[in-house]
CSV table of N, CA and C in Angstrom, one decimal:
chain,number,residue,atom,x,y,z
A,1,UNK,N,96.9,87.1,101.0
A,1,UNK,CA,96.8,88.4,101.5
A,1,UNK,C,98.3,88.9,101.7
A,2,UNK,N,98.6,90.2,101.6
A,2,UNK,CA,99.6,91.2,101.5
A,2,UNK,C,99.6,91.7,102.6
A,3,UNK,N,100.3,92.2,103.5
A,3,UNK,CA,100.3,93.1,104.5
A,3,UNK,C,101.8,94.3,104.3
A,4,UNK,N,101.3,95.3,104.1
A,4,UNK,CA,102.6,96.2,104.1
A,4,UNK,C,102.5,97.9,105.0
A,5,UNK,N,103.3,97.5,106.3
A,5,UNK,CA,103.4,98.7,106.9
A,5,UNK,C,103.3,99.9,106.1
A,6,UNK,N,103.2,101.3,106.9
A,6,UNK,CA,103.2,102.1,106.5
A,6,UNK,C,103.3,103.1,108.3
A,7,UNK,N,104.0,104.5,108.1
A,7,UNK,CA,104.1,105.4,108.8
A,7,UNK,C,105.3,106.0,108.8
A,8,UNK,N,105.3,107.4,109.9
A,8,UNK,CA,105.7,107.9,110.0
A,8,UNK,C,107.5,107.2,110.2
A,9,UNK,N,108.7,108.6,109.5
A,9,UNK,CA,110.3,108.1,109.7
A,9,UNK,C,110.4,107.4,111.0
A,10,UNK,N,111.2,106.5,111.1
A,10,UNK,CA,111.9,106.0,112.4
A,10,UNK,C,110.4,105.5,113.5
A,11,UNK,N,109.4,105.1,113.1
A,11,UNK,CA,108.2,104.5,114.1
A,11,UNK,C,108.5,103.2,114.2
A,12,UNK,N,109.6,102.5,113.5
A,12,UNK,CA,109.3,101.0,114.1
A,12,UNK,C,108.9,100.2,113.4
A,13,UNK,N,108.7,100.9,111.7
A,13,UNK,CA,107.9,99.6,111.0
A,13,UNK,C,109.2,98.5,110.7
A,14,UNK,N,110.4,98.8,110.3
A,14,UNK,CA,111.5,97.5,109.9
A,14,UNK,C,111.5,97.0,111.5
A,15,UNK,N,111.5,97.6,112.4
A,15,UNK,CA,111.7,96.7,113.5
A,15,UNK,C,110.0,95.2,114.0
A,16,UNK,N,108.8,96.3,113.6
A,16,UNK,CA,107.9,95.2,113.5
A,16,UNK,C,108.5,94.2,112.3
A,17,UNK,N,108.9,94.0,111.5
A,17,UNK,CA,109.0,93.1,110.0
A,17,UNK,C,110.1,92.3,111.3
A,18,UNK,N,111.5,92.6,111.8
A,18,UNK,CA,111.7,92.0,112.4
A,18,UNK,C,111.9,90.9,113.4
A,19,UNK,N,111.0,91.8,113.9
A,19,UNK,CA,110.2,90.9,115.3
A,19,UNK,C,109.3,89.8,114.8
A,20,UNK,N,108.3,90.0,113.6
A,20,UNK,CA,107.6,88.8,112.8
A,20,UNK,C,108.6,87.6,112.5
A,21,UNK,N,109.7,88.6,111.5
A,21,UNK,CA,110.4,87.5,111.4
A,21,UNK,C,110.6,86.0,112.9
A,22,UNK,N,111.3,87.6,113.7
A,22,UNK,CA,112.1,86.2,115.3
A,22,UNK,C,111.0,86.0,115.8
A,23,UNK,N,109.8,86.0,115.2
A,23,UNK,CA,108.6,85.0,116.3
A,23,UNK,C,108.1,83.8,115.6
A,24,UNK,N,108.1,83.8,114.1
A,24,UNK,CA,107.6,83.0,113.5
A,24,UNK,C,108.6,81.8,112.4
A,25,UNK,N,109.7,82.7,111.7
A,25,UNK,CA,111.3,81.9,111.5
A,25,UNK,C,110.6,80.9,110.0
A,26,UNK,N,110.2,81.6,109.3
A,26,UNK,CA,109.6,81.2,108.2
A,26,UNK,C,110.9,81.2,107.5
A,27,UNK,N,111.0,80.4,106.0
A,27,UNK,CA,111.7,80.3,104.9
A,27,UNK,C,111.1,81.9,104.4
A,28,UNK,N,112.4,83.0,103.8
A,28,UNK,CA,111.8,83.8,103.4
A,28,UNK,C,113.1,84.3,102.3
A,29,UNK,N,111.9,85.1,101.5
A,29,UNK,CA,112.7,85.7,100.3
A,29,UNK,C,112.5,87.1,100.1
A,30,UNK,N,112.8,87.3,99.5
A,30,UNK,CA,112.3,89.4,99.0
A,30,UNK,C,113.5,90.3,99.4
A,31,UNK,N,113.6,91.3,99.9
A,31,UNK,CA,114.9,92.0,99.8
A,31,UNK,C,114.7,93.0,101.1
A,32,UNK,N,116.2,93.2,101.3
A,32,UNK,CA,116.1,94.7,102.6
A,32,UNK,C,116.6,95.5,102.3
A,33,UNK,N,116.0,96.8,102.6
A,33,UNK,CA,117.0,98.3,102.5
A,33,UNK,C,117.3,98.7,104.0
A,34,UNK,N,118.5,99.3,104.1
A,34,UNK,CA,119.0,99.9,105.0
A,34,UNK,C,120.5,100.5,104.8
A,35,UNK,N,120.7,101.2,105.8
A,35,UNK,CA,121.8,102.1,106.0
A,35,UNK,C,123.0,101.6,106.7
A,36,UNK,N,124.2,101.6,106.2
A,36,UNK,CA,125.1,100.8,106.9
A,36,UNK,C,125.5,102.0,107.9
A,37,UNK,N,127.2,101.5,108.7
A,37,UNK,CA,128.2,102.1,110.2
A,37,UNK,C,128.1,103.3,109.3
A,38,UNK,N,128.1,103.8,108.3
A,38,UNK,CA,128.1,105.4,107.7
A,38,UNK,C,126.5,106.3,108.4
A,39,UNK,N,125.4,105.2,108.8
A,39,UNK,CA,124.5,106.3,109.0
A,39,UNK,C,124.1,107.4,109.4
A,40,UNK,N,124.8,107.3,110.0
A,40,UNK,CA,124.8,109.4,110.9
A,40,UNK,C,125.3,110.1,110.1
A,41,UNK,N,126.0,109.9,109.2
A,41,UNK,CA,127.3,110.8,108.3
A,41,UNK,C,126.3,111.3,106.9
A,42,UNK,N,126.2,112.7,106.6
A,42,UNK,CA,125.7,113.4,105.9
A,42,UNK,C,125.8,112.6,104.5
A,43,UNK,N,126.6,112.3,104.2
A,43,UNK,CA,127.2,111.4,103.0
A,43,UNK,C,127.5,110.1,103.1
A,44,UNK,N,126.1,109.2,102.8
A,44,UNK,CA,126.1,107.9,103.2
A,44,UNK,C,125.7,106.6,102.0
A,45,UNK,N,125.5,105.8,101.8
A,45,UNK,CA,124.6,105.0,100.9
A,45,UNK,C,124.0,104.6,101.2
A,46,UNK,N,122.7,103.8,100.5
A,46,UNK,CA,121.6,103.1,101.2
A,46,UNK,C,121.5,101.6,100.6
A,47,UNK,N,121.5,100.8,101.2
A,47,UNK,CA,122.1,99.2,100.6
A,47,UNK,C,120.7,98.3,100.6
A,48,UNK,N,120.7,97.4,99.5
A,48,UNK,CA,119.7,96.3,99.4
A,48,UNK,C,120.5,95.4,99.5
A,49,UNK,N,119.9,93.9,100.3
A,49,UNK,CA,119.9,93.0,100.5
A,49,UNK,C,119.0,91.7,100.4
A,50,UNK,N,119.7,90.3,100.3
A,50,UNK,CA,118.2,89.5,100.1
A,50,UNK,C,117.6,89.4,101.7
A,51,UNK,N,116.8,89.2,101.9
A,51,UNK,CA,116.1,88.8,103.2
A,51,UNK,C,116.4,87.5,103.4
A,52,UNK,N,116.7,87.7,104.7
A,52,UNK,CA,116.9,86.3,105.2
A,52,UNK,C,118.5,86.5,105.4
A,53,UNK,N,119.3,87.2,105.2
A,53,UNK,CA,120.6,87.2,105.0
A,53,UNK,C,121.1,87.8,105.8
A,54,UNK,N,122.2,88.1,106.0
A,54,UNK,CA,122.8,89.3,106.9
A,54,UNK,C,122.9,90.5,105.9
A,55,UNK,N,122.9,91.2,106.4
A,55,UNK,CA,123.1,92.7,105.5
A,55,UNK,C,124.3,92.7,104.7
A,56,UNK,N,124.8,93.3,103.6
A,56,UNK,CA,125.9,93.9,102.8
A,56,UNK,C,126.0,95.1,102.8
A,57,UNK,N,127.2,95.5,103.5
A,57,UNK,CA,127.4,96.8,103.1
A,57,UNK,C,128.4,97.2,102.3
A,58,UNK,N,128.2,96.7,101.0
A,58,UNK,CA,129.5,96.8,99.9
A,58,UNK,C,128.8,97.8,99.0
A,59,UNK,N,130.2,98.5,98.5
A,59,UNK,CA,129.4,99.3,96.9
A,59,UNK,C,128.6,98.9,96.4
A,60,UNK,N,129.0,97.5,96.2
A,60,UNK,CA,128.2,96.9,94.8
A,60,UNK,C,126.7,96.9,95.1
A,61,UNK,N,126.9,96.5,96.7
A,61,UNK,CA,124.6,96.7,97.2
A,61,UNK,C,124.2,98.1,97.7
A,62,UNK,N,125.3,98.7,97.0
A,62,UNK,CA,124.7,100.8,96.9
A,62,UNK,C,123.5,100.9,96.4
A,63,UNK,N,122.3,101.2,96.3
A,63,UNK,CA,120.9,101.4,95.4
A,63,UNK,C,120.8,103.2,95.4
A,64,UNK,N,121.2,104.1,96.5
A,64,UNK,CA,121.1,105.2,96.3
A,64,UNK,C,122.4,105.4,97.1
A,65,UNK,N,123.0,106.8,96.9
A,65,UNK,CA,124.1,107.7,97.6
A,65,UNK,C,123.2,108.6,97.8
A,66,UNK,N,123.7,109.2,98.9
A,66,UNK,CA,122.4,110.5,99.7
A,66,UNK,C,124.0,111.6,100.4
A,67,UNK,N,124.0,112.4,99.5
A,67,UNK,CA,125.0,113.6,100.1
A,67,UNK,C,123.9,114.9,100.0
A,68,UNK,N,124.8,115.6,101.0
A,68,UNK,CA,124.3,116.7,101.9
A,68,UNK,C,122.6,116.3,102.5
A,69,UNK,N,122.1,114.9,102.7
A,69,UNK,CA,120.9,114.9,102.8
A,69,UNK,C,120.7,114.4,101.2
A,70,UNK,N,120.7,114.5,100.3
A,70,UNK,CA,119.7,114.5,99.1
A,70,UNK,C,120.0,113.1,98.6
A,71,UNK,N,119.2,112.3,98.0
A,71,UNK,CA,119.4,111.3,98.0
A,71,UNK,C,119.6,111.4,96.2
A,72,UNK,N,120.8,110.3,95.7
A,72,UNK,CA,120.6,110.1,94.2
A,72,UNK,C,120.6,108.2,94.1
A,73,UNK,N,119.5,108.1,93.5
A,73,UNK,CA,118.8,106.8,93.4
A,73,UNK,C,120.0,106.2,92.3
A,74,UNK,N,120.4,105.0,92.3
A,74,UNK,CA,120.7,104.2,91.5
A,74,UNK,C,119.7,103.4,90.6
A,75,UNK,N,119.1,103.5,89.9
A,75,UNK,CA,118.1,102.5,89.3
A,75,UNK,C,118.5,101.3,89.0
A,76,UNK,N,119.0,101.1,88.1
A,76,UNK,CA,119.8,99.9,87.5
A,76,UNK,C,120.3,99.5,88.6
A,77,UNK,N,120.7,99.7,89.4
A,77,UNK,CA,121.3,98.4,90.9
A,77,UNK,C,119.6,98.2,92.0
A,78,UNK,N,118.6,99.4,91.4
A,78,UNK,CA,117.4,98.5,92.3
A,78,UNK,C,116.8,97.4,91.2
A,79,UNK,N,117.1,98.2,90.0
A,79,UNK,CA,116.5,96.7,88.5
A,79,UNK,C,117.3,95.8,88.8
A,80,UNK,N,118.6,95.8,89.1
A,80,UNK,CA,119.8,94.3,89.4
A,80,UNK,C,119.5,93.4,90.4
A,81,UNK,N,119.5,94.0,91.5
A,81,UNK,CA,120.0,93.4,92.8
A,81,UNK,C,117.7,93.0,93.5
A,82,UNK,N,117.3,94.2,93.4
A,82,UNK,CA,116.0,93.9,93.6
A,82,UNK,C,114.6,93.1,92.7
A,83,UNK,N,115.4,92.7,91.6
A,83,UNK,CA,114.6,92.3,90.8
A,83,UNK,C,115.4,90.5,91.1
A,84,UNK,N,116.4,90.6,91.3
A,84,UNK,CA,117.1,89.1,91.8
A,84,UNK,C,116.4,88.6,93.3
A,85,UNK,N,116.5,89.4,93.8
A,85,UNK,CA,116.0,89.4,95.0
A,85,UNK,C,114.4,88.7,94.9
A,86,UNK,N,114.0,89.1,94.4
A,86,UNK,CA,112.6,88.5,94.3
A,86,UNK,C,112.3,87.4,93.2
A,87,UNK,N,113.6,86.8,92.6
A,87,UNK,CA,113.3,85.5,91.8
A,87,UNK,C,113.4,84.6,92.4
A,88,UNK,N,112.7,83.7,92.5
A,88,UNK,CA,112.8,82.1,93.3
A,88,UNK,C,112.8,81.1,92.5
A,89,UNK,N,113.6,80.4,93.3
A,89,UNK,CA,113.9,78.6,92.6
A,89,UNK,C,112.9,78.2,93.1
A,90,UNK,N,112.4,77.9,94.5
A,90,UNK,CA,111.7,77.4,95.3
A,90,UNK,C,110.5,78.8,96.1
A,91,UNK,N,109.6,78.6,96.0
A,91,UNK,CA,109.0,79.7,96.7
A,91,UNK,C,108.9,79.8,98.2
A,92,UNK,N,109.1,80.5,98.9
A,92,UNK,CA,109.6,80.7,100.2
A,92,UNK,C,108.0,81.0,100.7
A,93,UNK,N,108.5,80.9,102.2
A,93,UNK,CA,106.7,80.5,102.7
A,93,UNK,C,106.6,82.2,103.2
A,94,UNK,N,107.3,83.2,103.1
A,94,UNK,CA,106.9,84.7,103.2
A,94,UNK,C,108.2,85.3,102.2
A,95,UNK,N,107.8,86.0,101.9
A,95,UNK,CA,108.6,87.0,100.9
A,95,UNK,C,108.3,89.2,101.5
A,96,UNK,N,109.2,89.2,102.0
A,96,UNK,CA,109.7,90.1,102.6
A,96,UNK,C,109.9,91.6,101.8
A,97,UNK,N,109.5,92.6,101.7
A,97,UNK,CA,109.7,93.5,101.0
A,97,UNK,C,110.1,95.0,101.8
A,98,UNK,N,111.5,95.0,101.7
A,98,UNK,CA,111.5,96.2,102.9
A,98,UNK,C,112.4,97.6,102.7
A,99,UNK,N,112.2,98.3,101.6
A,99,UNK,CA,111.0,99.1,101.9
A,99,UNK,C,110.4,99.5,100.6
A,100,UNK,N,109.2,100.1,99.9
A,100,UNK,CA,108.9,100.5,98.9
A,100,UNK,C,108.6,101.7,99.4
A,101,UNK,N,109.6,102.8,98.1
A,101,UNK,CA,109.4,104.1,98.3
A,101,UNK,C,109.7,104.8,97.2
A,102,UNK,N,110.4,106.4,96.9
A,102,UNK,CA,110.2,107.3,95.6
A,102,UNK,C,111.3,106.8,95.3
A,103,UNK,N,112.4,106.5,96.2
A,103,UNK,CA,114.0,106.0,95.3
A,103,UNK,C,113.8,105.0,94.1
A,104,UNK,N,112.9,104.1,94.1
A,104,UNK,CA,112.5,103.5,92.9
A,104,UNK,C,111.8,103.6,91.6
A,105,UNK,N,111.8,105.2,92.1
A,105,UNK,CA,110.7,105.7,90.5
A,105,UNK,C,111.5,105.7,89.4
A,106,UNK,N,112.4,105.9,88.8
A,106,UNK,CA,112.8,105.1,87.7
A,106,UNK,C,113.3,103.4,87.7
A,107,UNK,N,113.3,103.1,88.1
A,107,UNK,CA,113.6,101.2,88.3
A,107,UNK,C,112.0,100.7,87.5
A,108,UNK,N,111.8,100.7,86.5
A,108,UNK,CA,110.9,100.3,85.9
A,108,UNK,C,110.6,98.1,86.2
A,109,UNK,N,112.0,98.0,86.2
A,109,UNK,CA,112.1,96.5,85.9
A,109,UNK,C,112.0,95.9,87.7
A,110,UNK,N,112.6,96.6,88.7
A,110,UNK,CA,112.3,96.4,90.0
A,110,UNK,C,110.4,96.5,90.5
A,111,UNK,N,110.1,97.9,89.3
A,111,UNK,CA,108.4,97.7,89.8
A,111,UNK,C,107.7,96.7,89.5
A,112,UNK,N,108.0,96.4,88.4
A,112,UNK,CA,107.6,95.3,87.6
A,112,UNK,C,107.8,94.2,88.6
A,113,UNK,N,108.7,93.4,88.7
A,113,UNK,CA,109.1,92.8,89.8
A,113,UNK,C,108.2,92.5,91.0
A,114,UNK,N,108.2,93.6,91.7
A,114,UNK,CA,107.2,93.3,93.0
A,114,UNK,C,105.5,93.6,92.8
A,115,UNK,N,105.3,94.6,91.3
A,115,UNK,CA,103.7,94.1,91.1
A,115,UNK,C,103.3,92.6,90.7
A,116,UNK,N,104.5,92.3,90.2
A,116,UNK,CA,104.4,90.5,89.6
A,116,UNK,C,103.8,90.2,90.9
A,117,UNK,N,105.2,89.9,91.6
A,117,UNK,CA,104.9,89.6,93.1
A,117,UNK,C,104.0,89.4,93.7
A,118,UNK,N,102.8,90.5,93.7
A,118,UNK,CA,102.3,90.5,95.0
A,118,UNK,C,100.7,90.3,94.1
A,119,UNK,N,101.2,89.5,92.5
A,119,UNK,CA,100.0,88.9,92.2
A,119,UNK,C,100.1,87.6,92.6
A,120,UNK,N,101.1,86.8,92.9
A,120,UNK,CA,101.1,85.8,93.9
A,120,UNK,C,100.8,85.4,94.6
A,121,UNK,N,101.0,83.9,95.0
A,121,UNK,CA,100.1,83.4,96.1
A,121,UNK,C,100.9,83.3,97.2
A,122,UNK,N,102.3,83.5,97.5
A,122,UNK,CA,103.4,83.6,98.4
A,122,UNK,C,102.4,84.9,99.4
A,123,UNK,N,102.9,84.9,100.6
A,123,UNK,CA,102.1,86.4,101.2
A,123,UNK,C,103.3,87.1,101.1
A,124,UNK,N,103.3,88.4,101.4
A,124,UNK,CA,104.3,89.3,101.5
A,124,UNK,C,103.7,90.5,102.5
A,125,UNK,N,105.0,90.4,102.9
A,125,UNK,CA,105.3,91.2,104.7
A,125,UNK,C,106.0,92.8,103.7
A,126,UNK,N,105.4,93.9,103.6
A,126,UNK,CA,106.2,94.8,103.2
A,126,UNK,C,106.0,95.9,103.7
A,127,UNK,N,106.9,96.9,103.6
A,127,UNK,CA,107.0,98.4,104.0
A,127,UNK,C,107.1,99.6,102.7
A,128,UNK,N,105.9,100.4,103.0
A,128,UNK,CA,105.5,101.3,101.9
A,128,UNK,C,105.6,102.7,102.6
A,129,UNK,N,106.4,103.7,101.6
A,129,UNK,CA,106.6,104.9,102.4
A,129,UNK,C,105.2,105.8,102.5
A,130,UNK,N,104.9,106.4,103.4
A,130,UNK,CA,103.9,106.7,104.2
A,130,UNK,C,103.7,108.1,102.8
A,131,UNK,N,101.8,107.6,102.7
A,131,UNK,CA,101.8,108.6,101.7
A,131,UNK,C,102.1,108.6,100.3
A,132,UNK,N,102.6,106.9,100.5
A,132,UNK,CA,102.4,105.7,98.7
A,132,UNK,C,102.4,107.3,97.6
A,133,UNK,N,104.3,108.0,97.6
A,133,UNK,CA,104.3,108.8,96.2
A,133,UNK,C,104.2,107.2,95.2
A,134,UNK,N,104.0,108.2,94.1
A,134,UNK,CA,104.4,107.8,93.3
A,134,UNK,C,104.4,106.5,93.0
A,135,UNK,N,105.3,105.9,91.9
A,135,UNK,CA,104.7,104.0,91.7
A,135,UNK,C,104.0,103.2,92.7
A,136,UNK,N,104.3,103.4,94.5
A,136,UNK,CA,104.1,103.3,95.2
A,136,UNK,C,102.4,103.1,95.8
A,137,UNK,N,101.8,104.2,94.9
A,137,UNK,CA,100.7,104.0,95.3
A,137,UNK,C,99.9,102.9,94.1
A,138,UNK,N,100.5,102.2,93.5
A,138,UNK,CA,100.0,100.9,92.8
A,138,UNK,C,99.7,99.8,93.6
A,139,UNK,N,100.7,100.0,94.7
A,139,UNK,CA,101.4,98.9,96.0
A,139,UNK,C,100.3,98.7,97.1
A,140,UNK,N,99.8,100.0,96.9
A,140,UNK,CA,99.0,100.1,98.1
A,140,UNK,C,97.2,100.4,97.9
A,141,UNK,N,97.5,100.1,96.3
A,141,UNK,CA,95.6,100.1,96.1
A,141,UNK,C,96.2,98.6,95.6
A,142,UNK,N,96.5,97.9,94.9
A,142,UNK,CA,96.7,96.7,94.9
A,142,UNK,C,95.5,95.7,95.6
A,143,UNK,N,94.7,95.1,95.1
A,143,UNK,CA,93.4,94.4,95.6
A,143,UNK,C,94.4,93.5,96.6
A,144,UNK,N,95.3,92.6,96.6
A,144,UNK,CA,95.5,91.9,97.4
A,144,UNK,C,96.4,92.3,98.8
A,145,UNK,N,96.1,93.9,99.1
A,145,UNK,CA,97.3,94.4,100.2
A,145,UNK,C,96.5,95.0,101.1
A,146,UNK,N,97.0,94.9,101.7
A,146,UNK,CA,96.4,95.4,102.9
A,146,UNK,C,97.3,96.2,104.1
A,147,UNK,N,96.9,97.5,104.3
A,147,UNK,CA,98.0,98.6,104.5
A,147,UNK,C,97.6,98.2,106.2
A,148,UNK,N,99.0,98.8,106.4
A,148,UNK,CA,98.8,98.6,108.4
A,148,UNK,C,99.3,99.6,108.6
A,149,UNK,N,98.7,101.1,109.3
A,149,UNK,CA,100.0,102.1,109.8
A,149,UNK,C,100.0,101.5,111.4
A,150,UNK,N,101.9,102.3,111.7
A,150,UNK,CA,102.3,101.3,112.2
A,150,UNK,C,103.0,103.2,113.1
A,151,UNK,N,102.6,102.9,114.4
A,151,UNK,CA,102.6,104.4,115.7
A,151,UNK,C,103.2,103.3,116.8
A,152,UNK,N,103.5,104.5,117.8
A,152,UNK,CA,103.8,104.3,118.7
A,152,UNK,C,103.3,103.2,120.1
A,153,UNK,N,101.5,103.6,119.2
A,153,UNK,CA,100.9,102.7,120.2
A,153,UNK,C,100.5,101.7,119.9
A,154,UNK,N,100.6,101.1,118.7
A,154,UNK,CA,100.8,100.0,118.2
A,154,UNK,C,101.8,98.7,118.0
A,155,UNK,N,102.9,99.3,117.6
A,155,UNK,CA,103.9,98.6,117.2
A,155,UNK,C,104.8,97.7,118.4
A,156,UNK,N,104.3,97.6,119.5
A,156,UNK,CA,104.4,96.7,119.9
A,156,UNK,C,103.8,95.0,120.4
A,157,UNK,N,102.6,95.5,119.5
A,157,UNK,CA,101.3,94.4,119.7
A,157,UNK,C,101.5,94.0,118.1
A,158,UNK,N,101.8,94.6,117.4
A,158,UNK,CA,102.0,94.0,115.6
A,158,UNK,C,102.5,92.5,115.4
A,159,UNK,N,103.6,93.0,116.1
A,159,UNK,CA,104.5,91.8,115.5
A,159,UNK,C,103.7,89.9,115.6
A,160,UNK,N,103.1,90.2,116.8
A,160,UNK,CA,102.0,89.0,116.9
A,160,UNK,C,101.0,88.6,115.8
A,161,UNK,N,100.0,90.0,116.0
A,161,UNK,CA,99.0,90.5,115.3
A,161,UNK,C,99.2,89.6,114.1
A,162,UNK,N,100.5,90.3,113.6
A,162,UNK,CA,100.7,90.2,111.8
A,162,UNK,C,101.1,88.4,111.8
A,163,UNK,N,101.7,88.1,112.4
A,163,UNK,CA,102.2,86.8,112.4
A,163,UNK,C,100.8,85.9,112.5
A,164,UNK,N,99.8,86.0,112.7
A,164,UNK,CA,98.5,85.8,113.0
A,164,UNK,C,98.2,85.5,111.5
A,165,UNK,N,98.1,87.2,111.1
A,165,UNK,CA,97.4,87.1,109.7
A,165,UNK,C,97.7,86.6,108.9
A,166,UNK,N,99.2,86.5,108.9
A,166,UNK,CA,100.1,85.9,107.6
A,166,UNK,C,99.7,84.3,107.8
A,167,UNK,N,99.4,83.6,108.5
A,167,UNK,CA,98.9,82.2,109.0
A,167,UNK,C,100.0,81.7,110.0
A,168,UNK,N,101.4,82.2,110.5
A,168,UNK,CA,101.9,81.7,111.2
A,168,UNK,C,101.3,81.4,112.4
């Protein structure tokens, strides 16, 4: 079984994936998005990383630039960097996926990637933008997923919850 948040901007779902993580401290693989010390600034990037890692905020793990607000997707660095991200030597006991959303609609070889994925038998902890546009909603009818929206009055009882399901 799959579990992949979903909700509204800024509710807390990477901070549930989080807290799963620091309660349960599994071997993990799969990849992070986030915003580096530029995030307030109109003109920013948006960086992947492997899970389990500390963050990179280098050009090289740029996946999109977002000026005046508008975001321009890199593909080829979510095909590079997120399609590595998800190959394993050894299979990790959760594989992490944070976040799936429209920035990846041309990344053919990253979709590819995480539909492989989540025919697997590894579970996967992931975050799907609310309202699964586009490739997205493959992610989320996917027989093995199972969608969690993730509110205010929730997201502080998840992080257990989910750690539950996943078998931790």
């Amino acid at each position: 079984m799959h579990l992949f948040l979903t909700g509204a901007v800024q509710c807390g779902k990477s901070t549930v994936v989080d807290k799963v993580l620091e309660r349960v401290k599994p071997s993990v693989g799969g990849f992070r998005t986030g915003f580096g010390p530029d995030r307030g600034e109109p003109d920013r990037l948006l960086y992947l990383w492997r899970a389990g890692e500390p963050p990179v905020y280098d050009e090289s793990r740029a996946v999109a630039r977002i000026a005046a607000c508008r975001p321009t997707p890199l593909p080829g660095r979510f095909d590079a960097l997120g399609t590595a991200c998800l190959a394993f030597d050894r299979p990790p006991q959760l594989i992490i996926m944070d976040e799936c959303g429209r920035l990846e609609r041309d990344a053919l070889a990253f979709q590819r990637a995480v539909m492989d994925t989540l025919a697997g038998e590894v579970p996967v902890l992931g975050v799907v933008r609310e309202g699964f546009p586009g490739w997205t909603r493959a992610v989320a009818e996917h027989p093995k997923v199972e969608i969690i929206e993730v509110n205010r009055l929730n997201r502080d009882t998840l992080p257990d919850r989910i750690a539950v399901r996943l078998g931790f």
